[in-house]
Coordinates of C-alpha atoms in Angstrom, one line a residue:
X23 CA 88.0 21.9 103.0
X24 CA 87.3 19.5 100.0
X25 CA 86.7 21.1 96.6
X26 CA 85.2 19.3 93.6
X27 CA 84.7 20.3 90.0
X28 CA 81.1 20.7 88.8
X29 CA 79.4 17.3 89.0
X30 CA 77.9 16.2 85.8
X31 CA 76.4 13.0 87.2
X32 CA 72.7 12.3 86.9
X33 CA 70.9 10.3 89.6
X34 CA 67.3 9.3 89.0
X35 CA 67.0 12.1 86.4
X36 CA 68.2 14.9 88.7
X37 CA 71.4 16.8 88.2
X38 CA 73.5 16.7 91.4
X39 CA 74.3 20.0 93.1
X40 CA 77.7 21.6 92.9
X41 CA 79.6 21.3 96.1
X42 CA 81.4 24.5 97.1
X43 CA 82.9 26.1 100.1
X44 CA 79.5 27.4 101.3
X45 CA 77.8 24.0 101.1
X46 CA 76.6 22.9 104.5
X47 CA 77.3 19.3 103.6
X48 CA 81.0 20.0 103.0
X49 CA 82.7 17.5 105.1
X50 CA 86.3 16.8 106.3
X51 CA 86.4 13.6 108.4
X52 CA 88.3 13.6 111.7
X53 CA 91.6 11.7 112.0
X54 CA 90.8 8.0 112.0
X55 CA 91.8 5.7 114.9
X56 CA 93.1 2.2 114.3
X57 CA 91.3 -0.8 115.6
X58 CA 94.2 -1.9 117.8
X59 CA 93.9 1.2 119.9
X60 CA 90.5 0.0 121.1
X61 CA 91.0 -3.3 123.0
X62 CA 87.3 -3.8 123.7
X63 CA 86.4 -3.2 120.1
X64 CA 89.1 -5.7 119.0
X65 CA 87.5 -8.3 121.3
X66 CA 84.1 -7.6 119.8
X67 CA 85.5 -8.0 116.2
X68 CA 87.2 -11.3 117.1
X69 CA 84.0 -12.6 118.7
X70 CA 82.1 -11.9 115.5
X71 CA 83.8 -14.9 113.8
X72 CA 84.3 -18.6 114.6
X73 CA 88.0 -18.6 115.3
X74 CA 90.0 -21.8 115.0
X75 CA 93.3 -20.5 116.2
X76 CA 94.3 -17.8 118.7
X77 CA 94.2 -14.4 117.0
X78 CA 95.0 -10.9 117.9
X79 CA 94.5 -7.4 116.3
X80 CA 97.7 -5.4 116.6
X81 CA 99.5 -2.6 114.8
X82 CA 100.4 -3.9 111.4
X83 CA 103.9 -4.5 110.3
X84 CA 102.9 -4.8 106.7
X85 CA 100.7 -1.7 106.0
X86 CA 99.2 1.2 107.8
X87 CA 96.8 0.8 110.7
X88 CA 95.9 -2.5 112.2
X89 CA 96.6 -6.1 111.2
X90 CA 95.5 -9.6 112.2
X91 CA 98.1 -11.8 113.9
X92 CA 98.5 -15.3 115.0
X93 CA 98.6 -14.8 118.7
X94 CA 101.0 -16.2 121.3
X95 CA 99.4 -18.3 123.9
X96 CA 100.8 -18.4 127.5
X97 CA 103.0 -21.4 126.9
X98 CA 104.4 -20.1 123.6
X99 CA 105.2 -16.8 125.3
X100 CA 107.2 -18.7 127.9
X101 CA 109.1 -20.4 125.2
X102 CA 107.8 -23.9 125.9
X103 CA 106.4 -24.3 122.3
X104 CA 108.6 -22.0 120.3
X105 CA 107.8 -22.0 116.6
X106 CA 104.7 -24.2 116.9
X107 CA 102.3 -22.1 114.9
X108 CA 99.9 -23.6 112.4
X109 CA 100.6 -25.6 109.3
X110 CA 99.5 -25.1 105.7
X111 CA 95.9 -26.0 105.1
X112 CA 94.6 -24.9 108.5
X113 CA 91.4 -23.0 109.0
X114 CA 92.0 -19.6 110.6
X115 CA 88.5 -18.5 111.0
X116 CA 85.1 -18.5 109.3
X117 CA 82.3 -16.0 109.7
X118 CA 79.0 -14.8 108.3
X119 CA 79.7 -11.3 107.0
X120 CA 77.7 -8.4 108.4
X121 CA 76.2 -7.9 104.9
X122 CA 76.8 -9.0 101.4
X123 CA 75.5 -8.4 97.9
X124 CA 75.8 -10.1 94.5
X125 CA 77.1 -8.0 91.6
X126 CA 74.9 -7.2 88.6
X127 CA 75.2 -9.9 85.9
X128 CA 75.7 -12.9 88.1
X129 CA 72.3 -14.3 87.4
X130 CA 72.8 -17.8 88.6
X131 CA 73.2 -16.8 92.3
X132 CA 70.5 -16.5 94.9
X133 CA 70.8 -13.0 96.4
X134 CA 69.9 -14.3 99.8
X135 CA 71.6 -17.6 100.4
X136 CA 74.2 -17.0 97.6
X137 CA 73.9 -20.6 96.3
X138 CA 75.0 -21.0 92.7
X139 CA 72.2 -22.7 90.7
X140 CA 74.8 -23.5 88.0
X141 CA 77.3 -25.2 90.3
X142 CA 76.3 -28.6 89.1
X143 CA 76.9 -27.5 85.5
X144 CA 80.7 -27.3 86.0
X145 CA 82.1 -29.3 83.1
X146 CA 84.5 -31.4 85.1
X147 CA 81.9 -32.3 87.7
X148 CA 79.4 -33.6 85.2
X149 CA 81.8 -35.0 82.6
X150 CA 81.2 -38.6 81.6
X151 CA 78.7 -39.1 84.3
X152 CA 81.2 -38.8 87.2
X153 CA 80.5 -36.0 89.5
X154 CA 79.4 -35.3 93.0
X155 CA 77.5 -32.3 91.7
X156 CA 75.0 -34.7 90.1
X157 CA 74.5 -36.4 93.5
X158 CA 73.7 -33.2 95.3
X159 CA 70.2 -31.9 95.9
X160 CA 69.1 -30.0 92.8
X161 CA 68.4 -26.4 93.4
X162 CA 65.2 -24.7 92.3
X163 CA 65.6 -22.3 89.4
X164 CA 66.8 -18.9 90.4
X165 CA 64.0 -16.4 89.5
X166 CA 64.2 -12.6 89.3
X167 CA 62.2 -10.3 91.6
X168 CA 59.1 -9.1 89.6
X169 CA 59.6 -5.7 91.1
X170 CA 63.2 -4.8 90.2
X171 CA 64.1 -7.7 87.8
X172 CA 67.6 -7.6 89.3
X173 CA 67.6 -9.5 92.6
X174 CA 67.2 -13.2 92.2
X175 CA 66.1 -15.9 94.6
X176 CA 66.2 -19.7 94.6
X177 CA 63.0 -20.2 96.5
X178 CA 60.0 -18.4 98.0
X179 CA 61.6 -18.9 101.4
X180 CA 64.8 -17.0 100.4
X181 CA 62.7 -14.3 98.7
X182 CA 60.6 -13.7 101.8
X183 CA 63.6 -13.6 104.1
X184 CA 65.4 -11.2 101.8
X185 CA 62.4 -9.0 101.5
X186 CA 62.0 -8.5 105.3
X187 CA 65.7 -8.1 105.9
X188 CA 66.9 -5.8 103.1
X189 CA 65.1 -6.1 99.7
X190 CA 62.0 -4.2 100.7
X191 CA 64.2 -1.1 101.0
X192 CA 66.4 -1.9 97.9
X193 CA 63.8 -3.1 95.3
X194 CA 62.9 0.5 94.2
X195 CA 66.5 1.5 94.1
X196 CA 67.5 -1.4 91.9
X197 CA 64.6 -0.7 89.6
X198 CA 66.0 2.8 89.0
X199 CA 69.7 1.8 88.9
X200 CA 69.8 -1.9 87.9
X201 CA 73.6 -1.9 87.3
X202 CA 74.5 -0.4 90.7
X203 CA 77.8 -1.7 92.1
X204 CA 77.5 -4.1 95.0
X205 CA 79.5 -1.9 97.3
X206 CA 77.2 1.0 96.7
X207 CA 74.1 -1.1 97.2
X208 CA 75.6 -2.2 100.6
X209 CA 76.1 1.5 101.5
X210 CA 72.4 2.0 100.9
X211 CA 71.6 -1.0 103.0
X212 CA 73.9 0.0 105.8
X213 CA 72.1 3.4 106.1
X214 CA 68.7 1.7 106.0
X215 CA 69.8 -0.7 108.7
X216 CA 71.1 2.1 110.9
X217 CA 67.8 3.9 110.7
X218 CA 66.0 0.6 111.5
X219 CA 68.2 0.0 114.5
X220 CA 69.7 -3.2 113.0
X221 CA 73.3 -2.0 113.6
X222 CA 74.6 -2.3 117.2
X223 CA 76.7 0.3 118.9
X224 CA 79.8 -1.9 118.6
X225 CA 79.2 -2.6 114.9
X226 CA 78.6 1.1 114.3
X227 CA 81.9 2.0 116.0
X228 CA 83.8 -0.6 114.0
X229 CA 82.3 0.7 110.7
X230 CA 83.2 4.3 111.7
X231 CA 86.8 3.3 112.2
X232 CA 87.2 1.6 108.8
X233 CA 89.9 2.9 106.6
X234 CA 88.1 5.0 104.0
X235 CA 90.8 6.8 101.9
X236 CA 88.5 9.8 101.9
X237 CA 91.1 12.3 100.8
X238 CA 92.3 10.1 98.0
X239 CA 88.8 9.5 96.7
X240 CA 87.9 13.2 96.8
X241 CA 91.0 14.2 95.0
X242 CA 90.5 11.7 92.2
X243 CA 88.8 13.5 89.3
X244 CA 87.2 10.3 88.0
X245 CA 86.0 8.7 91.2
X246 CA 85.1 11.7 93.4
X247 CA 81.9 12.6 91.4
X248 CA 80.8 9.0 91.5
X249 CA 81.4 8.7 95.3
X250 CA 79.7 12.0 96.0
X251 CA 76.8 11.1 93.7
X252 CA 76.2 7.8 95.5
X253 CA 76.2 9.6 98.8
X254 CA 73.6 12.1 97.5
X255 CA 71.5 9.3 96.2
X256 CA 71.6 7.4 99.5
X257 CA 70.4 10.5 101.4
X258 CA 67.5 10.9 98.9
X259 CA 66.6 7.2 99.1
X260 CA 66.5 7.3 102.9
X261 CA 64.2 10.3 103.0
X262 CA 66.9 12.9 103.6
X263 CA 67.3 11.9 107.2
X264 CA 70.9 10.6 106.9
X265 CA 73.8 12.9 107.6
X266 CA 75.4 13.7 104.2
X267 CA 78.9 14.1 105.6
X268 CA 78.9 10.7 107.3
X269 CA 77.3 9.0 104.3
X270 CA 79.9 10.6 102.0
X271 CA 82.6 9.0 104.2
X272 CA 80.8 5.7 104.3
X273 CA 80.7 5.1 100.5
X274 CA 84.6 5.0 100.1
X275 CA 84.9 3.1 103.4
X276 CA 82.8 0.2 102.0
X277 CA 84.6 0.4 98.6
X278 CA 87.9 0.0 100.5
X279 CA 87.0 -2.6 103.0
X280 CA 84.4 -4.9 101.3
X281 CA 86.0 -8.3 100.5
X282 CA 85.3 -9.8 97.1
X283 CA 83.1 -12.8 97.2
X284 CA 85.1 -15.5 95.4
X285 CA 83.7 -19.1 95.5
X286 CA 86.2 -21.9 95.8
X287 CA 85.6 -23.0 92.2
X288 CA 86.9 -19.8 90.6
X289 CA 88.9 -16.6 90.9
X290 CA 86.2 -14.3 89.5
X291 CA 84.4 -12.4 92.3
X292 CA 80.6 -12.7 92.2
X293 CA 79.9 -9.9 94.7
X294 CA 81.1 -8.0 97.8
X295 CA 80.7 -8.5 101.5
X296 CA 81.5 -6.4 104.6
X297 CA 83.1 -8.6 107.2
X298 CA 84.6 -6.8 110.2
X299 CA 87.3 -9.3 111.0
X300 CA 88.6 -9.7 107.4
X301 CA 88.7 -5.9 107.2
X302 CA 91.7 -6.1 109.6
X303 CA 93.8 -8.3 107.3
X304 CA 96.5 -6.6 105.3
X305 CA 97.6 -7.4 101.8
X306 CA 100.5 -9.3 100.4
X307 CA 101.1 -10.5 96.8
X308 CA 102.7 -13.6 98.4
X309 CA 100.2 -14.1 101.2
X310 CA 100.2 -16.7 103.9
X311 CA 96.3 -17.1 103.8
X312 CA 93.4 -16.8 101.4
X313 CA 89.7 -16.3 101.7
X314 CA 86.8 -17.9 99.8
X315 CA 83.0 -18.1 100.2
X316 CA 80.9 -21.1 100.6
X317 CA 77.3 -20.0 100.5
X318 CA 76.9 -17.1 103.0
X319 CA 80.0 -18.1 104.9
X320 CA 83.4 -16.6 104.5
X321 CA 86.4 -18.9 105.2
X322 CA 90.0 -17.9 105.7
X323 CA 92.6 -20.6 105.6
X324 CA 96.4 -20.8 105.7
X325 CA 98.5 -21.2 102.6
X326 CA 101.8 -21.9 104.4
X327 CA 103.1 -22.4 107.9
X328 CA 102.3 -19.4 110.1
X329 CA 104.3 -18.9 113.4
X330 CA 103.0 -17.3 116.6
X331 CA 103.4 -13.6 116.2
X332 CA 103.3 -13.6 112.4
X333 CA 100.9 -11.3 110.7
X334 CA 98.2 -12.9 108.6
X335 CA 98.0 -11.6 105.0
X336 CA 95.7 -12.2 102.0
X337 CA 96.0 -11.0 98.4
X338 CA 93.4 -8.4 97.7
X339 CA 93.4 -9.1 93.9
X340 CA 94.0 -12.1 91.6
X341 CA 97.5 -13.3 92.7
X342 CA 98.2 -14.8 89.2
X343 CA 98.4 -11.3 87.7
X344 CA 102.0 -10.2 86.9
X345 CA 103.9 -7.7 88.9
X346 CA 103.4 -4.6 86.7
X347 CA 99.7 -5.1 86.3
X348 CA 99.3 -5.9 90.0
X349 CA 101.0 -2.7 91.0
X350 CA 98.7 -0.7 88.8
X351 CA 95.5 -2.3 90.1
X352 CA 96.6 -2.0 93.8
X353 CA 97.5 1.7 93.4
X354 CA 94.2 2.5 91.6
X355 CA 91.9 0.4 93.9
X356 CA 93.7 0.5 97.2
X357 CA 96.0 3.5 97.0
X358 CA 99.3 1.9 97.9
X359 CA 102.4 0.5 96.2
X360 CA 103.0 -3.1 97.3
X361 CA 106.6 -3.7 98.6
X362 CA 106.2 -7.4 99.6
X363 CA 109.0 -9.9 99.0
X364 CA 107.4 -11.3 95.9
X365 CA 107.1 -7.9 94.3
X366 CA 110.7 -7.1 95.1
X367 CA 111.9 -10.4 93.7
X368 CA 109.8 -10.2 90.6
X369 CA 111.0 -6.6 89.9
X370 CA 114.6 -7.8 90.1
X371 CA 113.8 -10.6 87.7
X372 CA 112.0 -8.4 85.3
X373 CA 114.9 -5.9 85.3
X374 CA 117.4 -8.6 84.6
X375 CA 115.2 -10.1 81.9
X376 CA 114.9 -6.9 79.9
X377 CA 118.6 -6.1 80.5
X378 CA 119.7 -9.5 79.2
X379 CA 117.1 -10.2 76.6
X380 CA 115.7 -6.8 75.6
X381 CA 116.3 -3.1 75.5
X382 CA 116.7 -2.7 79.3
X383 CA 113.4 -0.9 79.7
X384 CA 110.7 -2.2 82.1
X385 CA 108.2 -0.1 80.1
X386 CA 108.9 -2.3 77.0
X387 CA 108.0 -5.4 78.9
X388 CA 104.9 -3.7 80.3
X389 CA 103.7 -2.6 76.9
X390 CA 104.1 -6.1 75.5
X391 CA 102.1 -7.5 78.4
X392 CA 99.3 -5.1 77.7
X393 CA 99.4 -6.0 74.0
X394 CA 99.2 -9.7 74.8
X395 CA 96.2 -9.1 77.1
X396 CA 94.5 -7.0 74.4
X397 CA 95.1 -9.7 71.8
X398 CA 93.7 -12.6 73.9
X399 CA 90.7 -10.5 75.0
X400 CA 89.9 -9.8 71.3
X401 CA 90.3 -13.4 70.4
X402 CA 88.1 -14.5 73.3
X403 CA 85.2 -12.2 72.2
X404 CA 83.1 -13.3 69.3
X405 CA 83.0 -9.7 68.0
X406 CA 86.8 -9.4 68.2
X407 CA 87.2 -12.8 66.4
X408 CA 85.0 -11.7 63.6
X409 CA 86.3 -8.2 63.1
X410 CA 90.0 -9.1 63.3
X411 CA 90.0 -12.5 61.9
X412 CA 90.9 -14.0 65.3
X413 CA 88.7 -17.1 64.6
X414 CA 91.9 -18.4 63.1
X415 CA 93.8 -19.1 66.3
X416 CA 96.9 -19.9 64.4
X417 CA 97.1 -16.2 63.5
X418 CA 96.6 -15.3 67.1
X419 CA 99.6 -17.4 68.1
X420 CA 101.6 -15.9 65.4
X421 CA 100.7 -12.4 66.6
X422 CA 101.5 -13.4 70.1
X423 CA 105.0 -14.6 69.1
X424 CA 105.6 -11.3 67.3
X425 CA 104.7 -9.3 70.4
X426 CA 107.1 -11.4 72.6
X427 CA 109.9 -11.3 70.1
X428 CA 109.7 -7.5 69.7
X429 CA 109.9 -7.1 73.4
X430 CA 112.6 -9.7 74.1
X431 CA 114.4 -10.2 70.7
X432 CA 117.5 -12.0 72.2
X433 CA 115.6 -15.0 73.4
X434 CA 112.2 -16.6 74.1
X435 CA 109.7 -14.9 76.5
X436 CA 110.2 -16.7 79.9
X437 CA 107.4 -19.4 80.1
X438 CA 106.4 -18.5 83.6
X439 CA 106.0 -14.7 83.2
X440 CA 102.4 -13.6 82.9
X441 CA 100.3 -13.1 80.9
X442 CA 101.8 -15.9 78.9
X443 CA 100.5 -18.8 81.1
X444 CA 97.0 -17.2 81.2
X445 CA 97.1 -16.6 77.4
X446 CA 98.0 -20.2 76.8
X447 CA 95.2 -21.5 79.1
X448 CA 92.7 -19.2 77.2
X449 CA 94.0 -20.5 73.9
X450 CA 93.5 -24.0 75.1
X451 CA 89.9 -23.4 75.9
X452 CA 89.3 -21.7 72.5
X453 CA 91.0 -24.4 70.5
X454 CA 89.0 -27.1 72.4
X455 CA 85.8 -25.2 71.6
X456 CA 86.7 -25.5 67.9
X457 CA 87.4 -29.2 68.4
X458 CA 91.1 -28.7 67.7
X459 CA 92.1 -31.0 70.6
X460 CA 95.8 -31.4 69.9
X461 CA 96.4 -27.6 69.9
X462 CA 94.1 -27.2 72.9
X463 CA 96.0 -29.9 74.9
X464 CA 99.4 -28.5 74.0
X465 CA 98.5 -25.0 75.2
X466 CA 96.8 -26.4 78.3
X467 CA 99.8 -28.3 79.4
X468 CA 102.2 -25.4 78.7
X469 CA 100.0 -22.8 80.3
X470 CA 99.5 -24.9 83.4
X471 CA 102.8 -26.7 84.0
X472 CA 105.1 -24.0 82.8
X473 CA 103.5 -21.3 85.0
X474 CA 105.5 -22.8 87.9
X475 CA 102.5 -22.6 90.2
X476 CA 102.5 -25.8 92.2
X477 CA 99.9 -25.3 95.0
X478 CA 97.1 -23.2 96.3
X479 CA 93.5 -22.5 95.2
X480 CA 94.6 -21.2 91.7
X481 CA 96.5 -24.5 91.1
X482 CA 93.4 -26.5 91.9
X483 CA 91.1 -24.6 89.5
X484 CA 93.7 -24.4 86.7
X485 CA 94.3 -28.2 87.0
X486 CA 90.6 -28.8 86.7
X487 CA 90.6 -27.1 83.3
X488 CA 93.6 -29.1 82.2
X489 CA 91.9 -32.4 83.2
X490 CA 88.8 -31.5 81.4
X491 CA 90.7 -30.9 78.2
X492 CA 92.6 -34.2 78.6
X493 CA 89.3 -36.0 79.1
X494 CA 87.8 -34.5 76.0
X495 CA 90.9 -35.2 74.0
X496 CA 90.9 -38.8 75.2
X497 CA 87.3 -39.2 74.0
X498 CA 88.4 -38.2 70.5
X499 CA 90.8 -41.2 70.3
X500 CA 87.6 -43.4 70.1
X501 CA 86.5 -41.6 67.0
X502 CA 87.8 -43.4 63.8
X503 CA 88.0 -40.1 61.9
X504 CA 89.9 -38.2 64.6
X505 CA 93.0 -36.4 63.3
X506 CA 94.8 -37.5 66.6
X507 CA 95.0 -41.0 65.2
X508 CA 97.1 -39.8 62.3
X509 CA 99.7 -38.3 64.7
X510 CA 102.1 -41.1 65.4
X511 CA 103.8 -39.1 68.1
X512 CA 100.6 -38.7 70.1
X513 CA 100.5 -40.9 73.3
X514 CA 98.2 -43.8 73.5
X515 CA 94.8 -43.6 75.3
X516 CA 96.3 -45.6 78.2
X517 CA 98.8 -42.8 78.8
X518 CA 96.1 -40.2 78.9
X519 CA 94.1 -42.3 81.3
X520 CA 97.1 -42.7 83.6
X521 CA 97.9 -39.0 83.5
X522 CA 94.3 -38.1 84.2
X523 CA 94.2 -40.4 87.2
X524 CA 97.4 -38.9 88.5
X525 CA 96.3 -35.3 88.0
X526 CA 93.0 -35.9 89.6
X527 CA 94.6 -37.6 92.6
X528 CA 96.9 -34.6 93.1
X529 CA 94.0 -32.2 92.7
X530 CA 92.0 -34.1 95.3
X531 CA 94.8 -34.0 97.8
X532 CA 95.4 -30.3 97.2
X533 CA 91.7 -29.4 97.2
X534 CA 91.2 -31.2 100.6
X535 CA 94.2 -29.4 102.1
X536 CA 93.6 -26.0 100.7
X537 CA 89.8 -25.7 100.9
X538 CA 89.3 -28.2 103.7
X539 CA 87.8 -31.6 103.5
X540 CA 84.4 -30.3 104.7
X541 CA 84.1 -27.8 101.8
X542 CA 81.5 -28.6 99.2
X543 CA 84.0 -27.9 96.4
X544 CA 86.6 -30.4 97.8
X545 CA 83.9 -33.0 98.3
X546 CA 82.6 -32.6 94.8
X547 CA 86.1 -33.1 93.3
X548 CA 86.6 -36.2 95.5
X549 CA 83.3 -37.5 94.3
X550 CA 84.5 -37.2 90.7
X551 CA 87.7 -39.2 91.5
X552 CA 86.3 -41.9 93.7
X553 CA 84.1 -43.7 91.1
X554 CA 86.9 -43.5 88.6
X555 CA 89.4 -45.2 90.9
X556 CA 86.8 -47.8 91.9
X557 CA 86.7 -49.0 88.3
X558 CA 90.5 -49.3 88.0
X559 CA 92.0 -52.8 87.6
X560 CA 95.7 -52.0 87.9
X561 CA 97.9 -50.1 90.3
X562 CA 96.1 -47.2 92.0
X563 CA 97.1 -43.6 92.7
X564 CA 99.1 -43.4 96.0
X565 CA 101.1 -46.5 95.3
X566 CA 104.8 -46.6 94.2
X567 CA 103.9 -48.7 91.2
X568 CA 101.3 -46.1 90.0
X569 CA 103.8 -43.3 90.6
X570 CA 106.3 -44.9 88.3
X571 CA 103.7 -45.6 85.6
X572 CA 102.4 -42.0 85.9
X573 CA 106.0 -40.6 85.6
X574 CA 106.5 -42.5 82.3
X575 CA 103.1 -41.7 80.9
X576 CA 103.4 -38.0 81.7
X577 CA 106.9 -38.0 80.2
X578 CA 105.6 -39.2 76.9
X579 CA 102.7 -36.7 76.9
X580 CA 105.0 -33.8 77.8
X581 CA 107.5 -34.8 75.1
X582 CA 104.7 -34.7 72.6
X583 CA 103.6 -31.3 73.9
X584 CA 107.1 -29.9 73.8
X585 CA 107.2 -29.3 77.6
X586 CA 110.5 -30.0 79.2
X587 CA 110.6 -32.6 82.0
X588 CA 111.7 -29.8 84.4
X589 CA 108.0 -28.7 84.5
X590 CA 106.6 -32.2 85.1
X591 CA 104.2 -32.8 88.0
X592 CA 105.7 -35.1 90.6
X593 CA 103.4 -37.5 92.4
X594 CA 103.1 -37.0 96.1
X595 CA 104.4 -39.8 98.3

């Protein structure tokens, strides 16, 4: 029996009913079976994607239920190719999710093909006239549906296809609740599709077996009314024909299993998608794979070598977030405490840090992290800057140092412990927007290089921000009135150019490996770099001579920025 307090939600102007023991819709779901207990269903789920390596769905060794594994082929099982596996930068699978929806507020995306109309406006890709984005076919303007004014489409063709497939059912709903969460919109869509016969028997069975955390949601005083309210709204929207109990279970199932739609060019999710194969992948804060979206396609690629029999893991949240914040988010969103190797190691490091440098309390460190995040969020918002005087970024940095010193009075806050790297990168962007290029470049180099992240999708996107700031700073050296010319310690323009070429070269290599050479994002980055190299007259990136020149130029730049050589980027051979 599930008991809820009186529901004070309001859906379409109607107060929701109180759920009590006599309510015929009171519902306790049966015990859930794991995917790996149904071999035929596992085969169906694996066939729903384009698989590049042998995969298997088995009992997870990382979390509860099922997990996705790199399978052993017959020869590997016989020991003839022991340890072969797949290397870093290998595609594991790609698929078109069963359904997907863009979140409210992401106005630049087409709600049918998911193309980003603003992709060509990324600063690095258009800077100085270099940029593959400028060479791509220009998208039509994304226009809002005249009915709901929420869904947006890049063309009449996309609008017509979306209308027949899902938007006809959803237009009225979005008009009434324009800020509806993408996962909840997908729950509506799924019920509509079931009624229309769009969901096959196998798909329906897989959806029914998804982990839903039903008990956890219904016991949560904050989220249980929301989940129940959405279930009631779905039943009303679908004409009251849907089974309330099953819909009530479906809403948390989609909230639990929908994967965030992150494009390659950023870590911010733009929507959510239900993909059956990715729903079998367990979480790790130090994963061996990652997922990103390119248009309507989900791609999952390896971040490190994966051996036959290894379980494939991805990070459910932004992996750059520090331990204490990650644990909070994972517990609230996914109802588990992560116990991966990274979390264990970081916890030991944090304990030693506060023991040696502070008062010995992890809570003191956590409080300081929250204060730092609050500070930089206030500085980033125009309202916060005006109300608290944070338009003076020097005061923000002073306040930041005070927070860190109060938490760890014995010594400096470790440069790699978040949120300091993120705060510095944000300060870099704020300083640059104020045309204070020296302060912006110092923070960009410290935030990036001293974070100790050396590879992966986050490295590529953070390096793009650093390169942009270096390029903008370099342009200021051509201005006779630039304050940079008065700084005799500032490196010459030739050094900035050499460092820019070196960083772009490394970013191209990493983007091609991580995202795949056929991804539009990697191709766009390469298209930025290629024209620049074509104009070079001296030694080019990739040669030993350039590597030496880069090392010397970067050394002078980092010395000026007060970044120790320990954090310098080393050119790949």
